Structures are given as C-alpha cells and as structure tokens.
Short mmCIF file of C-alpha atoms in Angstrom, two decimals:
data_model
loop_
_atom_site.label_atom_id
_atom_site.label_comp_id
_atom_site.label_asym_id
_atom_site.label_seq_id
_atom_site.Cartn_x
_atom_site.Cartn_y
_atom_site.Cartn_z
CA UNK A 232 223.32 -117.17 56.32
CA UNK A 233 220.07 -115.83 57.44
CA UNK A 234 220.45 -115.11 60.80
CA UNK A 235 223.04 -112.68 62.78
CA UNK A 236 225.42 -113.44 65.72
CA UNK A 237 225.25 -111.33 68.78
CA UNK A 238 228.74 -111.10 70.09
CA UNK A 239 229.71 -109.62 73.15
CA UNK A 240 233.71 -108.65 72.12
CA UNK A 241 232.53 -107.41 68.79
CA UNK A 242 231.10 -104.36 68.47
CA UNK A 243 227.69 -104.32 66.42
CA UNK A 244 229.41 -101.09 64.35
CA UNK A 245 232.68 -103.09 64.04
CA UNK A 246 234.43 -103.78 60.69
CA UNK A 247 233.91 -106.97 59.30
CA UNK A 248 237.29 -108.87 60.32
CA UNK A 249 237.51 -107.22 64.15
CA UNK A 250 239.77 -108.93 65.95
CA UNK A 251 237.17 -108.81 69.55
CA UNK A 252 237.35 -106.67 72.06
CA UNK A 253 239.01 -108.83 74.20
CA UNK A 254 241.84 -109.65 71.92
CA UNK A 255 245.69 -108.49 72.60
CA UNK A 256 245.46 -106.78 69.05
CA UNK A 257 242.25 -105.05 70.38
CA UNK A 258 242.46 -101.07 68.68
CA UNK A 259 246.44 -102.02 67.20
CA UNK A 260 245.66 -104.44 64.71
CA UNK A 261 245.50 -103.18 60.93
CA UNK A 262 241.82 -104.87 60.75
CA UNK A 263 241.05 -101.96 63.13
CA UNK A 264 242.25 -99.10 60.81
CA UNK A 265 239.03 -96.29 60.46
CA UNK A 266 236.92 -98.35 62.87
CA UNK A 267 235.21 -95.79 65.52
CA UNK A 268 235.91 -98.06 68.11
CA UNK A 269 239.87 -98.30 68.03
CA UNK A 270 240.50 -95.45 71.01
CA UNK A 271 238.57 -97.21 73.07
CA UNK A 272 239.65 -101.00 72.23
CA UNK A 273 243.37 -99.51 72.23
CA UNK A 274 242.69 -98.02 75.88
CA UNK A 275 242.11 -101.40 77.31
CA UNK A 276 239.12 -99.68 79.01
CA UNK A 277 236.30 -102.07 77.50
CA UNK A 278 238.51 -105.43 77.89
CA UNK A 279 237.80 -107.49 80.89
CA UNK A 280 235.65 -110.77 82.08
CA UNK A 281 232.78 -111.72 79.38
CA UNK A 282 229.37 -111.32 81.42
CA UNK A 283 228.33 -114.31 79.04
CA UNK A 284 230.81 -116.64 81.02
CA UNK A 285 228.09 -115.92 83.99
CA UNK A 286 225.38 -116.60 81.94
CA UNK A 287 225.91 -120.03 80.87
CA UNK A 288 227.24 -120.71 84.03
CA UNK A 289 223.84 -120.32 85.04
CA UNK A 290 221.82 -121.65 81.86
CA UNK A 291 224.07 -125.18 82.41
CA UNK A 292 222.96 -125.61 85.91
CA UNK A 293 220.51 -127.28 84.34
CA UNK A 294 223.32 -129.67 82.63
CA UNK A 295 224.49 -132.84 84.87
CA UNK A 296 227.05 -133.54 82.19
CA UNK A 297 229.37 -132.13 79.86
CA UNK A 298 231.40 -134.04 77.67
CA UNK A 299 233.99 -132.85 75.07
CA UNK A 300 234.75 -134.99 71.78
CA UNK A 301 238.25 -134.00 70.40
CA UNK A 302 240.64 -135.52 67.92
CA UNK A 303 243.54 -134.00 66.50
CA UNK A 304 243.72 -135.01 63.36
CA UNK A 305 240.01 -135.08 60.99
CA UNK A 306 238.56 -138.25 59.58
CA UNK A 307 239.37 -139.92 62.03
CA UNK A 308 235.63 -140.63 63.13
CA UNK A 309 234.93 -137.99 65.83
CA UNK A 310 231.72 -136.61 64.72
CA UNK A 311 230.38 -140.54 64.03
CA UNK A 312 231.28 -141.28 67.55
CA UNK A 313 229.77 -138.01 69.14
CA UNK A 314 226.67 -138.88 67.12
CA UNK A 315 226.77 -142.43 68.51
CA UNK A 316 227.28 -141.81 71.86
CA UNK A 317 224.07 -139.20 72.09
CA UNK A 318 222.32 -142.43 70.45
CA UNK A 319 223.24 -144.71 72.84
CA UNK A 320 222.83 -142.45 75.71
CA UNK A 321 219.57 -141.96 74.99
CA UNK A 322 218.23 -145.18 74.40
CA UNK A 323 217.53 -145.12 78.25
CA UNK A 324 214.41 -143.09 77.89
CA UNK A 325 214.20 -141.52 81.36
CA UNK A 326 217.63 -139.74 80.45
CA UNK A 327 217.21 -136.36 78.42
CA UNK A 328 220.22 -136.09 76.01
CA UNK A 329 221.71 -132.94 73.66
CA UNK A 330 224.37 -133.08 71.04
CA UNK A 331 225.75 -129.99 70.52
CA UNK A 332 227.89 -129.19 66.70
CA UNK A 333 230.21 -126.62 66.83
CA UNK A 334 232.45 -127.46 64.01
CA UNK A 335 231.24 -124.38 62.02
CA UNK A 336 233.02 -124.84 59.22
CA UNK A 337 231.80 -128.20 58.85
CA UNK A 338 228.73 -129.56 60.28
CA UNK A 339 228.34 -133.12 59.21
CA UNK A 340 225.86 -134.02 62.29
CA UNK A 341 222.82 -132.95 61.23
CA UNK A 342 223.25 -135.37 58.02
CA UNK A 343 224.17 -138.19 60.33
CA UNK A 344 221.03 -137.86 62.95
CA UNK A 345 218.88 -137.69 59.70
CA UNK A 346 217.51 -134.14 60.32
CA UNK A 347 218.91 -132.27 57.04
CA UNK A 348 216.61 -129.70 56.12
CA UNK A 349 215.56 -128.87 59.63
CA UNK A 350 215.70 -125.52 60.42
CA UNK A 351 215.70 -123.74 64.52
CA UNK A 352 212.58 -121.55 65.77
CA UNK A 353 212.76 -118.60 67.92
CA UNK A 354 210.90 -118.85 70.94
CA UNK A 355 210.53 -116.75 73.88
CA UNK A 356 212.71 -119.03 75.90
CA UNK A 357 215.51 -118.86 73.22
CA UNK A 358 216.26 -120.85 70.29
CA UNK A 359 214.52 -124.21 70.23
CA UNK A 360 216.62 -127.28 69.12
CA UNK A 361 215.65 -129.76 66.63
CA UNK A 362 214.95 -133.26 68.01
CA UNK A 363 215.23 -136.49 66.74
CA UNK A 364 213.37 -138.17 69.75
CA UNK A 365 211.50 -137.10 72.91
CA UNK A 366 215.08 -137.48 74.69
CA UNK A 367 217.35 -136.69 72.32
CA UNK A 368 218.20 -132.82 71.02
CA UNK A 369 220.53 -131.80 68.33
CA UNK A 370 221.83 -128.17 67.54
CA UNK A 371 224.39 -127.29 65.08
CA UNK A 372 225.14 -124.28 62.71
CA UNK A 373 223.67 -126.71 60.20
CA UNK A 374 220.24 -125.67 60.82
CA UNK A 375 220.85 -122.12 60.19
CA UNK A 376 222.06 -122.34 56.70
CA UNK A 377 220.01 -122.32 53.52
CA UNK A 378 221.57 -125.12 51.99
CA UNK A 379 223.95 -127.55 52.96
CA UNK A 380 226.46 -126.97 50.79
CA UNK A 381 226.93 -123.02 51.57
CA UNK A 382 230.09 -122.09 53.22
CA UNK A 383 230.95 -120.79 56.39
CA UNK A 384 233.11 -118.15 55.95
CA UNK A 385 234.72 -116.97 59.14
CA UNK A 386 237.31 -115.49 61.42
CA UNK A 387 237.48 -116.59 65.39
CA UNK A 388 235.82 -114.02 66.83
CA UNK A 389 232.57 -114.75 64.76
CA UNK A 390 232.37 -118.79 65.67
CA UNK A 391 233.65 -117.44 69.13
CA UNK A 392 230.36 -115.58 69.05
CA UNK A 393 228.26 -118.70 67.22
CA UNK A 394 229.10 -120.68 70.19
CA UNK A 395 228.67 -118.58 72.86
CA UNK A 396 224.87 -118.24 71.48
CA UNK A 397 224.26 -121.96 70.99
CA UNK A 398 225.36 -122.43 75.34
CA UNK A 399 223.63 -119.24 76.13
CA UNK A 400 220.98 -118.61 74.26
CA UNK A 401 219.18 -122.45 72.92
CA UNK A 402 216.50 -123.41 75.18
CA UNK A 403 218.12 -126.36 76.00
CA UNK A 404 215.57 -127.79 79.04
CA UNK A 405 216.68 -130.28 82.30
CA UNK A 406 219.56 -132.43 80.59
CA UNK A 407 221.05 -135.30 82.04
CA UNK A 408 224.02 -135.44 78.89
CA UNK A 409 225.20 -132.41 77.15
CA UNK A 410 228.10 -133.67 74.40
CA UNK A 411 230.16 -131.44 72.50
CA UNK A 412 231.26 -132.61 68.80
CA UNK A 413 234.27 -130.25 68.66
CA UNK A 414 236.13 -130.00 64.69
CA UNK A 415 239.41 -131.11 64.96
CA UNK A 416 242.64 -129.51 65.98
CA UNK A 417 243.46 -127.14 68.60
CA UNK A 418 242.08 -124.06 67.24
CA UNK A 419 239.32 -120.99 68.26
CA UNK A 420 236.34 -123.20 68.73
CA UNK A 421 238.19 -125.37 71.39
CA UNK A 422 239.53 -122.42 73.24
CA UNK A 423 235.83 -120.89 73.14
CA UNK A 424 234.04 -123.53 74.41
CA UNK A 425 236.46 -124.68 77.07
CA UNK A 426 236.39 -120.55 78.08
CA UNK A 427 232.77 -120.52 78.52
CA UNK A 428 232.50 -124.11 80.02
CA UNK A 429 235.09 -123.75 82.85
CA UNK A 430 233.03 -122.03 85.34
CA UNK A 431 229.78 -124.61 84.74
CA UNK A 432 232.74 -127.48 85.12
CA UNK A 433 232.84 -129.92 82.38
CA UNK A 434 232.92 -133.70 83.03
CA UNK A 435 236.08 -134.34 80.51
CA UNK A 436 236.92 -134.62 76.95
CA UNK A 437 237.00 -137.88 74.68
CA UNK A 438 239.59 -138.17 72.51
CA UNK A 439 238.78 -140.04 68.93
CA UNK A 440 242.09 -141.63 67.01
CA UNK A 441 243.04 -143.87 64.42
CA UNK A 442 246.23 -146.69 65.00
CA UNK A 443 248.56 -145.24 62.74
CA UNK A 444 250.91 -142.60 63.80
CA UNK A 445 250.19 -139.90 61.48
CA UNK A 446 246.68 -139.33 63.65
CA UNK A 447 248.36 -140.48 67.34
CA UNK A 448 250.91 -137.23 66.53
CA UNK A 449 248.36 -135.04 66.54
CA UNK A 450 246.33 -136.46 69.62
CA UNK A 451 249.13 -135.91 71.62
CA UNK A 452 249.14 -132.61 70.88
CA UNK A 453 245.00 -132.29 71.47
CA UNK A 454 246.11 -134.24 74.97
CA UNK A 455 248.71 -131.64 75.41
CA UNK A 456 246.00 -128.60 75.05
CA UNK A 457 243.74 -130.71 77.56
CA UNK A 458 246.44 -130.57 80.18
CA UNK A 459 247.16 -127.16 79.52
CA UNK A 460 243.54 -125.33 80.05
CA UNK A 461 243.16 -127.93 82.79
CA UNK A 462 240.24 -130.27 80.79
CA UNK A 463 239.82 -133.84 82.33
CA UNK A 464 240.56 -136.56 79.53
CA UNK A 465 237.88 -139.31 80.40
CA UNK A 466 240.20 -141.57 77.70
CA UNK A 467 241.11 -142.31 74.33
CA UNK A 468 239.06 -144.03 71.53
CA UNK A 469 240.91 -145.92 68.43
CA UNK A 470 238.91 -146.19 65.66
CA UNK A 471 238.86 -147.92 62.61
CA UNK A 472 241.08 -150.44 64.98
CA UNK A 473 241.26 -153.64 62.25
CA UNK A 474 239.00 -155.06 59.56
CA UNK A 475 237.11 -158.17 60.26
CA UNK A 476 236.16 -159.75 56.74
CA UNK A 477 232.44 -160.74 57.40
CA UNK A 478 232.97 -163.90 55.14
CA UNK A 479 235.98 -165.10 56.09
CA UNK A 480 236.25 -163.32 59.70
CA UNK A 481 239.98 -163.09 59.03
CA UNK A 482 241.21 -159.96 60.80
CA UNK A 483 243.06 -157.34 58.39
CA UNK A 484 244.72 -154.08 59.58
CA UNK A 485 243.87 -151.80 57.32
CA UNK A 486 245.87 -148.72 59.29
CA UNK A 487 248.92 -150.62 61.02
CA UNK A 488 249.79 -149.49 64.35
CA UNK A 489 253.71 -148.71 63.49
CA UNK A 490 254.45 -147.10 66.81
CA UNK A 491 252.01 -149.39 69.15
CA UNK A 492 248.34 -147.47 68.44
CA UNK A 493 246.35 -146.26 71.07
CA UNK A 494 247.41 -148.73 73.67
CA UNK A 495 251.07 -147.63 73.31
CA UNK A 496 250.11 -143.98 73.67
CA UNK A 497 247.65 -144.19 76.58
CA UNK A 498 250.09 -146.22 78.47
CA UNK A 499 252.83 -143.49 78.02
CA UNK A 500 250.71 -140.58 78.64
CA UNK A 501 248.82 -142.31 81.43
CA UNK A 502 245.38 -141.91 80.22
CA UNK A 503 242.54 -144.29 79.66
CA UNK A 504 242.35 -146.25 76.72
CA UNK A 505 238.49 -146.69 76.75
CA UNK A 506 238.51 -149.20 73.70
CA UNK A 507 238.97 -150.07 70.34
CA UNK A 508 236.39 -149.41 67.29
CA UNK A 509 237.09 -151.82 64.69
CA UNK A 510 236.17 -150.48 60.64
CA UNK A 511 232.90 -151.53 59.80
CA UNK A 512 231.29 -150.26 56.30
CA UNK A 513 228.04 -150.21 57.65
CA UNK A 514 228.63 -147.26 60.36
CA UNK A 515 228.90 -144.68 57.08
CA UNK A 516 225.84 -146.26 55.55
CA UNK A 517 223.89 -145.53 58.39
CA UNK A 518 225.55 -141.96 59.23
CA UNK A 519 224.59 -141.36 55.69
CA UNK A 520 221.24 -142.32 55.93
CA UNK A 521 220.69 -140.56 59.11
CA UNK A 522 220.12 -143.62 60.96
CA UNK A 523 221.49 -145.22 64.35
CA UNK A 524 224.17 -147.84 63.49
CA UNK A 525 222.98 -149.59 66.94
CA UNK A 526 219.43 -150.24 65.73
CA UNK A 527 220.32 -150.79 61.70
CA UNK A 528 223.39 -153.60 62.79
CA UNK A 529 222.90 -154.41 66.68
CA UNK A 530 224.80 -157.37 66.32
CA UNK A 531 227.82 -156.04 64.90
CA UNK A 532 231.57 -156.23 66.74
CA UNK A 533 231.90 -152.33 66.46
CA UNK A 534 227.91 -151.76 68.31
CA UNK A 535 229.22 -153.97 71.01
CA UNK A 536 232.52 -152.19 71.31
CA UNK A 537 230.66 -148.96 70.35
CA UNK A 538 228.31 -150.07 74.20
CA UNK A 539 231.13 -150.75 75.84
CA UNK A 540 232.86 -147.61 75.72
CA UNK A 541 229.76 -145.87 75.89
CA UNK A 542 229.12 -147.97 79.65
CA UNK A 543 232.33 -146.47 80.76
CA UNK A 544 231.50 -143.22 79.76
CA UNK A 545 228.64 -143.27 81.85
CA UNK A 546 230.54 -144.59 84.83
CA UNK A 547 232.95 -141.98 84.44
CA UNK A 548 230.47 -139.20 84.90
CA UNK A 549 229.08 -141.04 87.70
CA UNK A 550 232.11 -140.96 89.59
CA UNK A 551 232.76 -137.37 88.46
CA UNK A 552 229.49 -136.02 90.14
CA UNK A 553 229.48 -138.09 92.78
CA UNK A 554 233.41 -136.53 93.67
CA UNK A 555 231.77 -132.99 92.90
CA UNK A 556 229.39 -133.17 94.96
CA UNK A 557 231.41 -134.19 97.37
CA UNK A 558 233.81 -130.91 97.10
CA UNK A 559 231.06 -128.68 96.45
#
C-alpha cells in the first residue's frame, strides 16, 4: 500500500498491532508491551467520544441517503447487488449517486463498475472519487493498492481507521444516494461504520441471501446485529432464487429452500421481503466485464426483478425522510 491511514485511536508512534485507544484492552493488552503510550492508554485519560463522529456528521449533511448492504454469509451476491442498485439509481440523471466499498479485505467493486486500474487524487477538498458517470461515484480501498491482487493485511483498528477516512475525508459533493457495500458477517467494519453513521442517521440496511438455509442462518444473525445497534432493516433480498432454462423456460432450483427461503424468514422475523433475484449467468459476465447488467440484458427476469426492488428502495427512503423531517 502506498498511502497511510490517519487514525484517531491509534497513536502515530504506536506499535504495529495497537489495539486503539479507545479499546477495553487500551495500555493492558500484550500488543501494548514497550509502547510509550501504555500509561496513558492504561489511565483511561485519552479514551472518550471520537471528534471524527462530529465530523462526518457534518461532511454527510450533504447525504439525503444512507443505505447499508449486509449479508451474513459471502457469495451470496451482496457486492453484485450494491453495485446494481448504484446503477439503477443513477440512471435518473438529475440524482447524484456514491457507492462506497469497505470490504477491505476484499474489494471486488471496482472490477464490477469497470474502473480497475483507477487510482484516487488528493485534492484540496479531500480525496476525489473515481467516477464511472457524471452521477455516479465509486470509492473503495481498491484504488489505493498497486495491484489487484496485493493483500490487505489488517487488524480492526486499521480498517476502523480506512473507513473513518473514506466518510470523512473523500470529497464526496451534494448526494442524493450514499450506499454502503459492507463484507459479510458481523465483524469490525460493520461496527465502524454503523459507529460513525449513527449521529448523520442512516436510512436502513439491505440484507442480501440465498434460499437455502446454510446462508438464512447467518442472516438472522446479521438481522440480529441490526436490532441490536438499533439499524433500520429496509428488507431482505433472495438471490439466486431459481433457474429459468432460457430454452426450455422450465424453472430449476438450483439452491432448494429446505426451511421456506426468504419468505419463511421475513414472515417470522417480521421484516420485508423486498423480492426475489432469480440466477442468471449473465449478471457475472457483466460484473466481470465491468458493465451494467441492466443495459447489457434489459430484458432479462432478474433486471426486472433487479427494478423492482430497486423502486421500493427508493420509496422506502422517501418515506424515511419525509418521517424525519417530520421529527426533526
């Protein structure tokens, strides 16, 4: 990596696995052993509310919506969707639309909007993202690596301070749609973003599953962590929901709902089933090639459920500004 991540709970002469300032293990932990911080962390005297928290309260005033994408379990589709959706939200020119990548670990996005290779400039307003139209923004650690196959090494407190930059510090303009393609899981970046987010209110989180029950488990969990940290669910996506044979338009279930799929789960958890993506080979052509699946097949089954779901987004954060306006 070429770059270097300012982070407020790590100290800039802090060993290279600190555990943050604002951790419980702050100035106890081994990791901290002959750092020339650990009085001070152990003291508790430098813990207390990030000033960044402020910050991008104030930088996403300029945000009308935030949306989360979540699943809990990975391949299940999430970053294809989140890539989709900024697609099809832009496509209405006069809206101005970012997708955000903060699965650092593994940023597939920038290969799926076609903009491998690109790399972020510095500019006096902060870091400038790459675009793939007038009205449509991407950022992602991606950008900031030398090749795409490098890995990113690191602990929590280092993509804690990755994703603080990207919501503080990228010069991200008026935007009418801010989504969030989250890796999967439960883990550091979730509890980051949702930390930094909470004070600039975010519209709710979309949750991406397959049918079968090995991926519903883990949503329910990744519903579970939305109720706990208080993060609206706008509904649940299943993808890969049935294989129409485009020759013989026999249906096929390719990953059997054994415990009732999405539908099933929704209606136990009360939550919103927002639709049903059936499998269609050419979405991975296109998200290899870079291109929208909309535009390459716009007569497919899974672009018309694909606009569907994408309508009640929209009406969803409709009704969520209009009701916080009306409490604000």
């Amino acid at each position: 990596l070429w770059f270097s991540v300012r982070m407020a709970d790590v100290p800039e002469n802090a060993p290279q696995h600190c555990p943050g300032t604002s951790s419980s293990e702050a100035g106890k932990s081994s990791l901290c052993q002959g750092c020339p911080n650990q009085s001070l962390c152990a003291s508790g005297a430098v813990a207390g509310p990030d000033p960044a928290i402020q910050e991008i309260k104030e930088k996403m005033k300029m945000v009308k919506h935030k949306i989360l994408v979540l699943s809990g379990k990975g391949g299940v589709g999430k970053s294809t969707f989140s890539a989709h959706l900024a697609h099809g939200l832009a496509e209405d020119e006069t809206k101005q639309v970012a997708l955000l990548d903060i699965d650092i670990c593994g940023p597939s996005i920038p290969k799926m909007m076609g903009l491998e290779g690109e790399q972020v400039h510095q500019s006096g307003s902060g870091w400038s993202p790459v675009y793939v139209d007038d009205n449509l923004a991407v950022m992602s650690v991606g950008f900031l690596l030398n090749s795409p196959d490098d890995a990113v090494i690191w602990r929590g407190p280092k993509k804690n301070g990755m994703i603080k930059q990207f919501l503080r510090d990228v010069d991200w303009g008026e935007l009418d749609y801010l989504i969030i393609d989250t890796p999967p899981g439960t883990s550091d970046e979730h509890l980051s973003v949702v930390q930094y987010l909470r004070a600039a209110h975010i519209d709710g989180a979309v949750v991406i599953t397959t049918p079968q029950e090995v991926s519903l488990q883990d949503v329910r969990k990744e519903i579970n962590f939305c109720r706990k940290v208080k993060l609206p669910v706008i509904g649940v996506i299943e993808n890969m929901s049935g294989f129409i044979c485009p020759k013989c338009k026999n249906e096929s279930q390719i990953f059997p709902p054994t415990t009732g799929g999405a539908e099933k789960m929704c209606q136990d958890l009360n939550i919103t089933l927002l639709g049903k993506v059936p499998l269609d080979p050419q979405i991975g052509k296109s998200c290899d090639r870079g291109k929208s699946f909309f535009s390459e097949v716009p007569d497919s089954l899974a672009t018309t459920s694909y606009r569907k779901i994408i309508q009640r987004i929209q009406e969803y954060c409709d009704m969520y500004r209009y009701q916080d306006g009306k409490n604000s």
